[in-house]
mmCIF file of C-alpha atoms and ligand atoms in Angstrom:
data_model
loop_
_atom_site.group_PDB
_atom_site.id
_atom_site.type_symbol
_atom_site.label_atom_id
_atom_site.label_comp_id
_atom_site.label_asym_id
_atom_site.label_seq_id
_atom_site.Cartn_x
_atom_site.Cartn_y
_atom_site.Cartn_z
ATOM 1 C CA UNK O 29 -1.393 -3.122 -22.740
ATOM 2 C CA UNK O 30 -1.963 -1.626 -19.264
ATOM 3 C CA UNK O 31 -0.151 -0.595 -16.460
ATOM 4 C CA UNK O 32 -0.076 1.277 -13.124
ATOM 5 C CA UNK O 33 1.066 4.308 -14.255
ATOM 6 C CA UNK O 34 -1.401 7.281 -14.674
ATOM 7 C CA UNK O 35 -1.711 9.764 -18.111
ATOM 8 C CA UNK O 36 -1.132 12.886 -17.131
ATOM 9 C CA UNK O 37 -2.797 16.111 -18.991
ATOM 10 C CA UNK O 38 -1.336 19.370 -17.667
ATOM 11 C CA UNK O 39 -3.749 21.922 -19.076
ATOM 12 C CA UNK O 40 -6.613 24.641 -19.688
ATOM 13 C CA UNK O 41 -9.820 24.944 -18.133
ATOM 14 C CA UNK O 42 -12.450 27.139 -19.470
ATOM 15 C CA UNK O 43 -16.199 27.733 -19.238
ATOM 16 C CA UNK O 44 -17.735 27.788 -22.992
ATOM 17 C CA UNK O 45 -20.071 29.822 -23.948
ATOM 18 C CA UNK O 46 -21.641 28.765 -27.057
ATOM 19 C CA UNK O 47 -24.281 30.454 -29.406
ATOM 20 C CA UNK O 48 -25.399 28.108 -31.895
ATOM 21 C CA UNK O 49 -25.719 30.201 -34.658
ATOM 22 C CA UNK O 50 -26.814 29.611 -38.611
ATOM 23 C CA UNK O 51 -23.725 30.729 -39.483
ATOM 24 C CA UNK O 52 -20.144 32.262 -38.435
ATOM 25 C CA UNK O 53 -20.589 36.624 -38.844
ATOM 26 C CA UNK O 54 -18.241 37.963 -41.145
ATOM 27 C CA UNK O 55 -16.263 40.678 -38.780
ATOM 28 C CA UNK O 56 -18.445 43.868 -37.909
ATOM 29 C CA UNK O 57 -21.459 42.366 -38.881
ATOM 30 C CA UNK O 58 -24.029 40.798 -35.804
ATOM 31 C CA UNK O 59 -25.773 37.994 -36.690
ATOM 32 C CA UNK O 60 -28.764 36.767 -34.504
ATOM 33 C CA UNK O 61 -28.167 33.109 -33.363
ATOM 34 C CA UNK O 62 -29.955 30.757 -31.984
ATOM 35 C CA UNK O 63 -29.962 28.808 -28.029
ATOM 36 C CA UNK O 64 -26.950 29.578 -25.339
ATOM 37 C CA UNK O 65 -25.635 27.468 -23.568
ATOM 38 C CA UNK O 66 -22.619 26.930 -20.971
ATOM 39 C CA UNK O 67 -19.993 23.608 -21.012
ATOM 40 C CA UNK O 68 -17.029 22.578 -19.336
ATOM 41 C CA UNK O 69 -14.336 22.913 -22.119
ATOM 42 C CA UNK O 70 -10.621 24.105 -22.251
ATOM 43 C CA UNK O 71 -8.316 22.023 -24.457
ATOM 44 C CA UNK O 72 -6.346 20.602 -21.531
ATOM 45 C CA UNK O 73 -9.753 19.507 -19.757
ATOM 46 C CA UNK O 74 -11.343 18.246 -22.261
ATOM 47 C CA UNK O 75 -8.659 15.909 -23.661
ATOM 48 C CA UNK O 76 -8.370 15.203 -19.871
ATOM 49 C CA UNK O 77 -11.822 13.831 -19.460
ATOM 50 C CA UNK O 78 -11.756 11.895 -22.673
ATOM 51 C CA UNK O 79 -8.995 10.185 -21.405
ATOM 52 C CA UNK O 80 -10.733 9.374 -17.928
ATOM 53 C CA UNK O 81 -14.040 8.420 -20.030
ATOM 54 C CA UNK O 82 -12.370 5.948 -21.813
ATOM 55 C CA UNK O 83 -9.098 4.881 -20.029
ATOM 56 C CA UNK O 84 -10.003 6.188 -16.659
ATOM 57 C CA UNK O 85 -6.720 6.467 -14.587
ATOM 58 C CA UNK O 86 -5.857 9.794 -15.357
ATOM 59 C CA UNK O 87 -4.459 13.055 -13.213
ATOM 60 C CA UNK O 88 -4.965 16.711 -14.465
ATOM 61 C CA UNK O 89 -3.322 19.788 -14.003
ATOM 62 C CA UNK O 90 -5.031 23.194 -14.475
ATOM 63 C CA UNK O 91 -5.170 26.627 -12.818
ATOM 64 C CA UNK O 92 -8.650 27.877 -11.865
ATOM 65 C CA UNK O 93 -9.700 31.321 -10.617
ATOM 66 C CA UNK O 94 -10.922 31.652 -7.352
ATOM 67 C CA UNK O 95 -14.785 32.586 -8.827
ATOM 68 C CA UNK O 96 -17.946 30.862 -9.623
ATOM 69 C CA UNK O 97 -17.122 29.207 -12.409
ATOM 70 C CA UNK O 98 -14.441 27.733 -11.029
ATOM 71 C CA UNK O 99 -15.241 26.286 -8.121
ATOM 72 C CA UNK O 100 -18.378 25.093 -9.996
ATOM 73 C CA UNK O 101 -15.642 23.631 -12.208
ATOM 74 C CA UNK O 102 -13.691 22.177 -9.703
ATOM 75 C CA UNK O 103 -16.818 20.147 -8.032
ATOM 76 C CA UNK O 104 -17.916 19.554 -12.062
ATOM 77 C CA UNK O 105 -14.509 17.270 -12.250
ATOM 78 C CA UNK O 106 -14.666 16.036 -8.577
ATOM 79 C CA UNK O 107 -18.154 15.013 -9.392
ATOM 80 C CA UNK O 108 -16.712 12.789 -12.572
ATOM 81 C CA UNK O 109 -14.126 11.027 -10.259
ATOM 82 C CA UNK O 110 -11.068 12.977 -12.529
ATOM 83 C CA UNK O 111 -7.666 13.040 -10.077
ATOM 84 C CA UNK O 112 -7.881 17.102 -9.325
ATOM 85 C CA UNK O 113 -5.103 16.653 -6.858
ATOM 86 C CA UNK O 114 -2.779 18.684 -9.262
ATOM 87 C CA UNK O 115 -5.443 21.172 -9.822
ATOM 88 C CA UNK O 116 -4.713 24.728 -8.312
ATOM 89 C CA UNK O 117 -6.953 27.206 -7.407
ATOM 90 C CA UNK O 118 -5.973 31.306 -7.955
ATOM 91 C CA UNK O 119 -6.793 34.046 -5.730
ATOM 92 C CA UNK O 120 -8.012 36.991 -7.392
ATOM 93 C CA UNK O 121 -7.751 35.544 -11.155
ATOM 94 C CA UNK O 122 -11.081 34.456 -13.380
ATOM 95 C CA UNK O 123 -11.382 31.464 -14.855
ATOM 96 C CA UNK O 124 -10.853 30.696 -18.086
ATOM 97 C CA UNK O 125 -13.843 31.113 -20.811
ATOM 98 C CA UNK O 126 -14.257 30.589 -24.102
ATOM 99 C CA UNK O 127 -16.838 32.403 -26.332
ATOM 100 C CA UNK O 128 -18.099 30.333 -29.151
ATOM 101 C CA UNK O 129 -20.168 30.187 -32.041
ATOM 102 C CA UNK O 130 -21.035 27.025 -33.698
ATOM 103 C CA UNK O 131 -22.658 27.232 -37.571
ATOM 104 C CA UNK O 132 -25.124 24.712 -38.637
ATOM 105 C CA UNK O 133 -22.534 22.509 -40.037
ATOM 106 C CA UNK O 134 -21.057 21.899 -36.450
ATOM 107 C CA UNK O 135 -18.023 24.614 -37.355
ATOM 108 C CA UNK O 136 -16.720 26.880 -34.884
ATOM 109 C CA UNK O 137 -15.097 30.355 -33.969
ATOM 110 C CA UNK O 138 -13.374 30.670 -30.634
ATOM 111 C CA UNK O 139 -11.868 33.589 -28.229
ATOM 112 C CA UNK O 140 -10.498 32.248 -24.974
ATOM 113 C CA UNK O 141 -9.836 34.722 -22.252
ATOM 114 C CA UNK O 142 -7.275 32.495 -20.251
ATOM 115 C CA UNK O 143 -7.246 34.290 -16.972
ATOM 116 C CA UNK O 144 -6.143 31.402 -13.864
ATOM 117 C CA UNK O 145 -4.662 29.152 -17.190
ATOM 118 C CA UNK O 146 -1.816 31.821 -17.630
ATOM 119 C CA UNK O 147 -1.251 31.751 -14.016
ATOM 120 C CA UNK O 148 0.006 27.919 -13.727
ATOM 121 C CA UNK O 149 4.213 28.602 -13.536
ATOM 122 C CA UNK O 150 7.395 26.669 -14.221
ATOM 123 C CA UNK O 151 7.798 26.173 -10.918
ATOM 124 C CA UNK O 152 4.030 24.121 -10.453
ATOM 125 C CA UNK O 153 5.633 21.584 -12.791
ATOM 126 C CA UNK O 154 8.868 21.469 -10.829
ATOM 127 C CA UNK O 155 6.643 20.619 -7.913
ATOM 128 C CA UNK O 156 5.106 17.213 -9.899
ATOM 129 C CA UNK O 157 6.821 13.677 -9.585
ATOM 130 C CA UNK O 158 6.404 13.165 -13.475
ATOM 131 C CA UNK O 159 7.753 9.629 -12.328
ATOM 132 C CA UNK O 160 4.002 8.620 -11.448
ATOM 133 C CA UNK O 161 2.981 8.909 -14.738
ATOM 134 C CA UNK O 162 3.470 6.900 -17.882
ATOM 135 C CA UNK O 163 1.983 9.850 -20.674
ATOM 136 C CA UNK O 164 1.957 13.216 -20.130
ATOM 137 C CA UNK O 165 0.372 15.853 -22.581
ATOM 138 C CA UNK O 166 -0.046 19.913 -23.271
ATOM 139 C CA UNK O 167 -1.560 22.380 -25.005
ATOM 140 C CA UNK O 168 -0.771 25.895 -26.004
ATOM 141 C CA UNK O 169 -3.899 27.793 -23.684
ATOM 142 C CA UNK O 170 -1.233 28.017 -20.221
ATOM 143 C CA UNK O 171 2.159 30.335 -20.466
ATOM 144 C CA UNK O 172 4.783 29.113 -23.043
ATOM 145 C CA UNK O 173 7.621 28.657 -20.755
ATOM 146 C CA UNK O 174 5.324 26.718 -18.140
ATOM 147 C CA UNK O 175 4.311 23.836 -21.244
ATOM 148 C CA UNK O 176 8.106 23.775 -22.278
ATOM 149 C CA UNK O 177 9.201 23.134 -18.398
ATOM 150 C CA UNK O 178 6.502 20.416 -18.234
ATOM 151 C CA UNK O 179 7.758 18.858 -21.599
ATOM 152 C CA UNK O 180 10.994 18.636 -20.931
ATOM 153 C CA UNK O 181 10.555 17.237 -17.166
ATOM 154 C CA UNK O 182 8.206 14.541 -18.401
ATOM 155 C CA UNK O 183 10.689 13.928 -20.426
ATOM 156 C CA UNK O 184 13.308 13.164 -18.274
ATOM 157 C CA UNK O 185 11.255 11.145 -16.131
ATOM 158 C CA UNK O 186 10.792 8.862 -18.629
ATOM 159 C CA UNK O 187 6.962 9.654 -20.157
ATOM 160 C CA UNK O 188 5.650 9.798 -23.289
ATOM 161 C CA UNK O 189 5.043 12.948 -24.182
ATOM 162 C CA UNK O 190 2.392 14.708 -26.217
ATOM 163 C CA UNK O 191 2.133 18.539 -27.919
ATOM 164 C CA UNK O 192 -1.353 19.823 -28.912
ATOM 165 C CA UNK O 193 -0.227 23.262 -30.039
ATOM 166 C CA UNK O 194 -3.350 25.287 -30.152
ATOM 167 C CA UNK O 195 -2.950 28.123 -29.871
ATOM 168 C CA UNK O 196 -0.661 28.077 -32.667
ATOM 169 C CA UNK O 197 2.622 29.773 -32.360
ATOM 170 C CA UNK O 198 6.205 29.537 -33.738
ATOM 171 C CA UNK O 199 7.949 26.567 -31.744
ATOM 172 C CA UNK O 200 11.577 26.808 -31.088
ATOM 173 C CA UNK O 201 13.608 24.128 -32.579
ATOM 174 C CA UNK O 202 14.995 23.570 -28.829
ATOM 175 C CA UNK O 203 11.992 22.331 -27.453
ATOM 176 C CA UNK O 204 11.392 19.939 -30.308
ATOM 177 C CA UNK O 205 13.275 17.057 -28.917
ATOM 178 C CA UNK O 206 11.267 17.111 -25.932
ATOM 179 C CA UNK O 207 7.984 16.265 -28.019
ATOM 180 C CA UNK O 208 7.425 12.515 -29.084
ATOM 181 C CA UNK O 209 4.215 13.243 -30.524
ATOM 182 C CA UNK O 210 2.859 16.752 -31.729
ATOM 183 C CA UNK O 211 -0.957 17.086 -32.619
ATOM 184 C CA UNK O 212 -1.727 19.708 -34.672
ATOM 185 C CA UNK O 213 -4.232 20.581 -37.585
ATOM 186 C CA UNK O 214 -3.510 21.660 -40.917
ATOM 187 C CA UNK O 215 -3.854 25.266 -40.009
ATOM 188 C CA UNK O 216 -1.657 24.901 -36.995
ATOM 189 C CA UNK O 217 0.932 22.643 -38.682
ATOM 190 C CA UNK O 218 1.713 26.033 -40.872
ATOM 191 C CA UNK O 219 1.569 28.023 -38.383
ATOM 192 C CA UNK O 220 4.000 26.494 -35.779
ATOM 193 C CA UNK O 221 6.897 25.932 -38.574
ATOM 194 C CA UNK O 222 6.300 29.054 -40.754
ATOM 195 C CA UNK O 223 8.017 29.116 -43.848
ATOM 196 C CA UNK O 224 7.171 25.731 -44.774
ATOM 197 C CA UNK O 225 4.787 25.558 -48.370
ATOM 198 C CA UNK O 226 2.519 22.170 -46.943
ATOM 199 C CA UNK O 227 2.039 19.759 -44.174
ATOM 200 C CA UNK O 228 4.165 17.546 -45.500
ATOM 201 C CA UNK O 229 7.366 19.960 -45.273
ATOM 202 C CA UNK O 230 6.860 21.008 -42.280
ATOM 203 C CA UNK O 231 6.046 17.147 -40.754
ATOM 204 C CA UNK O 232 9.279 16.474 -42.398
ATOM 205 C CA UNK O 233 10.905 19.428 -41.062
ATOM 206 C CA UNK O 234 9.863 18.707 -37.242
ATOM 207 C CA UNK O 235 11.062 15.149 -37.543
ATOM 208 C CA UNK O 236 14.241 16.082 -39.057
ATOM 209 C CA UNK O 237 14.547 19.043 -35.789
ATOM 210 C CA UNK O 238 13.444 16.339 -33.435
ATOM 211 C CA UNK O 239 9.868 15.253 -32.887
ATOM 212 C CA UNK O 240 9.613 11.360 -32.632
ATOM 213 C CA UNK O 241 5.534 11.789 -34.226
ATOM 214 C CA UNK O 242 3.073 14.294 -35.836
ATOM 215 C CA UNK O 243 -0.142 13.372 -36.281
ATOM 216 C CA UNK O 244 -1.968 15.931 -38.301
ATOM 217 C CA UNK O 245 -5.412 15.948 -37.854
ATOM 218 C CA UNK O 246 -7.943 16.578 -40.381
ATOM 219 C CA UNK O 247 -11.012 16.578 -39.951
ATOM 220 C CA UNK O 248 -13.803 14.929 -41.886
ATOM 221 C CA UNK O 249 -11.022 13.505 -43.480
ATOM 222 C CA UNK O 250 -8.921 11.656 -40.840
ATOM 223 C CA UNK O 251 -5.639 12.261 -39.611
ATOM 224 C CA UNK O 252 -1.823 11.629 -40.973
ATOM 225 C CA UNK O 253 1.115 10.151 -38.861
ATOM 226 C CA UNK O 254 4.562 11.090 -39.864
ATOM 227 C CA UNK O 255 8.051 9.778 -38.415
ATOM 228 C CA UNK O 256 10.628 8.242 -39.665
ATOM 229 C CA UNK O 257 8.827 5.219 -41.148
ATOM 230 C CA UNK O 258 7.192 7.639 -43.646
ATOM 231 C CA UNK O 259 3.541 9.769 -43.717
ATOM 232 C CA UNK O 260 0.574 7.256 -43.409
ATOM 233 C CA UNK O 261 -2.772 8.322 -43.622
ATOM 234 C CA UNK O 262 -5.934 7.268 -42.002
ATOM 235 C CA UNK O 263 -9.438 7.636 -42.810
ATOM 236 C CA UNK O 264 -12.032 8.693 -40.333
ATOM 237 C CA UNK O 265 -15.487 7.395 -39.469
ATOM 238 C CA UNK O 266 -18.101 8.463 -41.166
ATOM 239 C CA UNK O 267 -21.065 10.785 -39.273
ATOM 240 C CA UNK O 268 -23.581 13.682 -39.285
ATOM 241 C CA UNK O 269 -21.217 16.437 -36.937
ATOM 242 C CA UNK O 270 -23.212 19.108 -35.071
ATOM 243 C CA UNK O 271 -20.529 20.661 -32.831
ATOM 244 C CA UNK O 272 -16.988 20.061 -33.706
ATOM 245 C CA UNK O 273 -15.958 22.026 -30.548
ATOM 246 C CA UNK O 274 -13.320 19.737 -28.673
ATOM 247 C CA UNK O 275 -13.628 16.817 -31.595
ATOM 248 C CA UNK O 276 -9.528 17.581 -31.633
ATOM 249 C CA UNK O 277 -9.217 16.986 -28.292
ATOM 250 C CA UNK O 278 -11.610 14.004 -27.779
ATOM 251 C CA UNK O 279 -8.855 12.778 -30.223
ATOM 252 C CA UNK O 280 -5.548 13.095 -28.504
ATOM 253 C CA UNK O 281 -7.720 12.274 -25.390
ATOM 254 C CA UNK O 282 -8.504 9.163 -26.513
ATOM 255 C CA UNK O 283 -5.153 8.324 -28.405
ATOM 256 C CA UNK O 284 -3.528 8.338 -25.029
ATOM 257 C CA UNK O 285 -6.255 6.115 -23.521
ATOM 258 C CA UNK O 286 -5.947 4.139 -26.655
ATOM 259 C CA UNK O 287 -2.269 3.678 -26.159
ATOM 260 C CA UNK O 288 -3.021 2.161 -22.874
ATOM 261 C CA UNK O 289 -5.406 0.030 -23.858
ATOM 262 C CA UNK O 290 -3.804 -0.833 -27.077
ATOM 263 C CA UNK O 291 -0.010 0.059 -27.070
ATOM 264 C CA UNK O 292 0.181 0.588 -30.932
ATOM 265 C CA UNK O 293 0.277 3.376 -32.958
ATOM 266 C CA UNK O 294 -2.428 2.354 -35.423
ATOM 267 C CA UNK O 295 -4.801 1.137 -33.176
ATOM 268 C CA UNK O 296 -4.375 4.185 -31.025
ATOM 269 C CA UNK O 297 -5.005 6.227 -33.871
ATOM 270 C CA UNK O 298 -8.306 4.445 -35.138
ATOM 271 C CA UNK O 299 -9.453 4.115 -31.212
ATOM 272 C CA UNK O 300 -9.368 7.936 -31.005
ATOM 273 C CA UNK O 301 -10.793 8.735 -35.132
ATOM 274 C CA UNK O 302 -14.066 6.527 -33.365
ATOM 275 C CA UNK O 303 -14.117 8.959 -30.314
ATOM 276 C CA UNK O 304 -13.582 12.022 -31.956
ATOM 277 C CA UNK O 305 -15.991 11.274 -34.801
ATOM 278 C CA UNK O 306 -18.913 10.194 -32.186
ATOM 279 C CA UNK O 307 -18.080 13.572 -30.095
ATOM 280 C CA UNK O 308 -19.086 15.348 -33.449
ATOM 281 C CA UNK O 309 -22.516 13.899 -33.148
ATOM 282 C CA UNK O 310 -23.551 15.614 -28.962
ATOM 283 C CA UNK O 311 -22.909 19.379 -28.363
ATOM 284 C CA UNK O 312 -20.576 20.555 -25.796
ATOM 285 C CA UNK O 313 -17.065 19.917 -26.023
ATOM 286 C CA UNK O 314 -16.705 16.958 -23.090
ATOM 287 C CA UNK O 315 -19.870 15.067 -24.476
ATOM 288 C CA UNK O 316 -18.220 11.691 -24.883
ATOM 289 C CA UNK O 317 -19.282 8.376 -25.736
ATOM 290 C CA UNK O 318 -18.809 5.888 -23.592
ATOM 291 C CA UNK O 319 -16.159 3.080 -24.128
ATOM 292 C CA UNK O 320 -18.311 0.592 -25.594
ATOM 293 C CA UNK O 321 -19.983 2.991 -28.144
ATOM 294 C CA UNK O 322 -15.934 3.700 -29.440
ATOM 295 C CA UNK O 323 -15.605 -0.265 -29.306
ATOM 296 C CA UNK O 324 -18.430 -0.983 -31.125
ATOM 297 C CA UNK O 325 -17.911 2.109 -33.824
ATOM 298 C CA UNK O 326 -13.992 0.771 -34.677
ATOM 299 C CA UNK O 327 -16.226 -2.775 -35.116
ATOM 300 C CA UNK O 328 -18.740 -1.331 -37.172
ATOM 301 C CA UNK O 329 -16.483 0.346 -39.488
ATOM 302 C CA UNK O 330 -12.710 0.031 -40.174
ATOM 303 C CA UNK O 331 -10.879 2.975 -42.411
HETATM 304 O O1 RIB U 426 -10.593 22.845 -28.368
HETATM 305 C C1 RIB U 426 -11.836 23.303 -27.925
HETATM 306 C C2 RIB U 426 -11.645 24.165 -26.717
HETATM 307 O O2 RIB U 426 -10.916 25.307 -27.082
HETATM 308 C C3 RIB U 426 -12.927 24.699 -26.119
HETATM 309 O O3 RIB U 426 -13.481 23.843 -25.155
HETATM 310 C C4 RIB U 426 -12.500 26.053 -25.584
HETATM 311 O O4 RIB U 426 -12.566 26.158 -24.196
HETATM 312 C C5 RIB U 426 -11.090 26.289 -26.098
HETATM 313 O O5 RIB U 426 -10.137 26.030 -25.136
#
């Protein structure tokens, strides 16, 4: 399946800067790590440019600061072909960065300091003709009421719309409608509808408020897809990780390229489990494979 229509992934920018470290310190305590260095990251541009790697017509919608960084950024994505016509650029605000340690198992802590990601309002998605575009996806890194704006004017407009809601925080049961597919982790899934004892309750409990999908991902061992049919689970692909960082959103990336390419759910979802697992295996958080490697990887191996 294919079509004109563009994905659309209204989102975060930030600058990572990642110590690779032996292990995660335990708070207070230093720990000496190991080489620096500096990515292009941020949970809305990385799922963007997984879904340009591997479906390739596909828009993206950020606020950079008017620094370094950013416009460093800005050419970065120019430089990869992405469509940066929705991108905005902030006088006076920083761009977003993201400090990061990854342990020798390819686990990671992260502090984002948003800055220009905050900055993107209500009123920039009021100013996009959703109608152009047949997906259209969030996070949790830009201002609350700015992601629920977006949702529900994708919404209206027709797309498909997707939730990755990291940050966690508690979600309002109005917004839930709005979300056809919600992407969280098993930390986040608890987090978002607190109160609930497991992943399963709280799946159950966003269906039953609304959400059309939630695919919970989980890491080395796949993901789950709840709706109404039911919870079905699916294995990942097996590798040797050495920086998770943006493995969650190489996933939802690639899902929405994968619906394109694909148009069903389970394909989608097994497309994606072959990106994300292969972005395990490069550091930096927008090291993708290419679409042949994800090809020949759902070939290879089928969970
Ligand atoms: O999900 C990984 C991303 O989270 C990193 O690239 C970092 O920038 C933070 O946004």
């Amino acid at each position: 399946m294919n079509d004109e229509k563009q994905i659309l992934i209204v989102g975060s920018a930030n600058v990572d800067m990642v110590v690779k470290s032996e292990r995660i310190p335990e708070r207070g305590e230093t720990v000496l790590g190991g080489v620096f260095s500096q990515h292009q990251g941020g949970k809305g541009a990385n799922q963007a440019m997984a879904a340009k790697t591997l479906f390739n017509n596909t828009a993206f919608c950020a606020g950079l600061g008017d620094d370094n960084i950013g416009r460093e950024y800005l050419s970065y994505l120019k430089g990869k072909g992405a469509d940066v016509s929705l991108v905005k650029v902030f006088k006076g605000a920083h761009t977003g960065v993201a400090l990061i340690t990854v342990d020798r198992d390819g686990k990671n802590i992260i502090t984002v300091a948003p800055g220009a990601n905050m900055l993107l309002s209500p009123d920039d998605m009021r100013a996009i003709d959703f109608g152009k575009f047949s997906h259209a996806a969030f996070q949790l890194e830009n201002a609350v009421e700015t992601v629920f704006e977006g949702l529900k004017l994708a919404k209206a407009a027709g797309c498909v719309t997707v939730l990755t809601p990291a940050p966690a925080r508690p979600l309002d049961d109005s917004i839930l409608k709005f979300i056809d597919y919600i992407i969280p982790n098993e930390i986040e899934i608890l987090q978002i509808r607190q109160g609930c004892a497991s992943m399963e309750e709280a799946a159950n409990s966003l269906i039953e408020n609304g959400v059309g999908n939630v695919i919970v991902t989980l890491g080395e061992r796949g993901c789950a897809l709840f709706n109404k049919n039911g919870k079905k689970h699916y294995p990942t692909y097996r590798v040797t990780p050495v920086d998770t960082v943006g493995a969650g959103d190489c996933f939802t990336g690639a899902l929405l390229a994968g619906f394109k390419r694909f148009g069903d759910i389970g394909t989608a979802i097994k497309f994606a489990s072959a990106a994300a697992a292969l972005k395990t295996t490069k550091f930096g958080a927008q090291s993708y494979a290419e679409l042949g490697d994800v090809l020949n990887m759902m070939e290879r191996e089928r969970p």
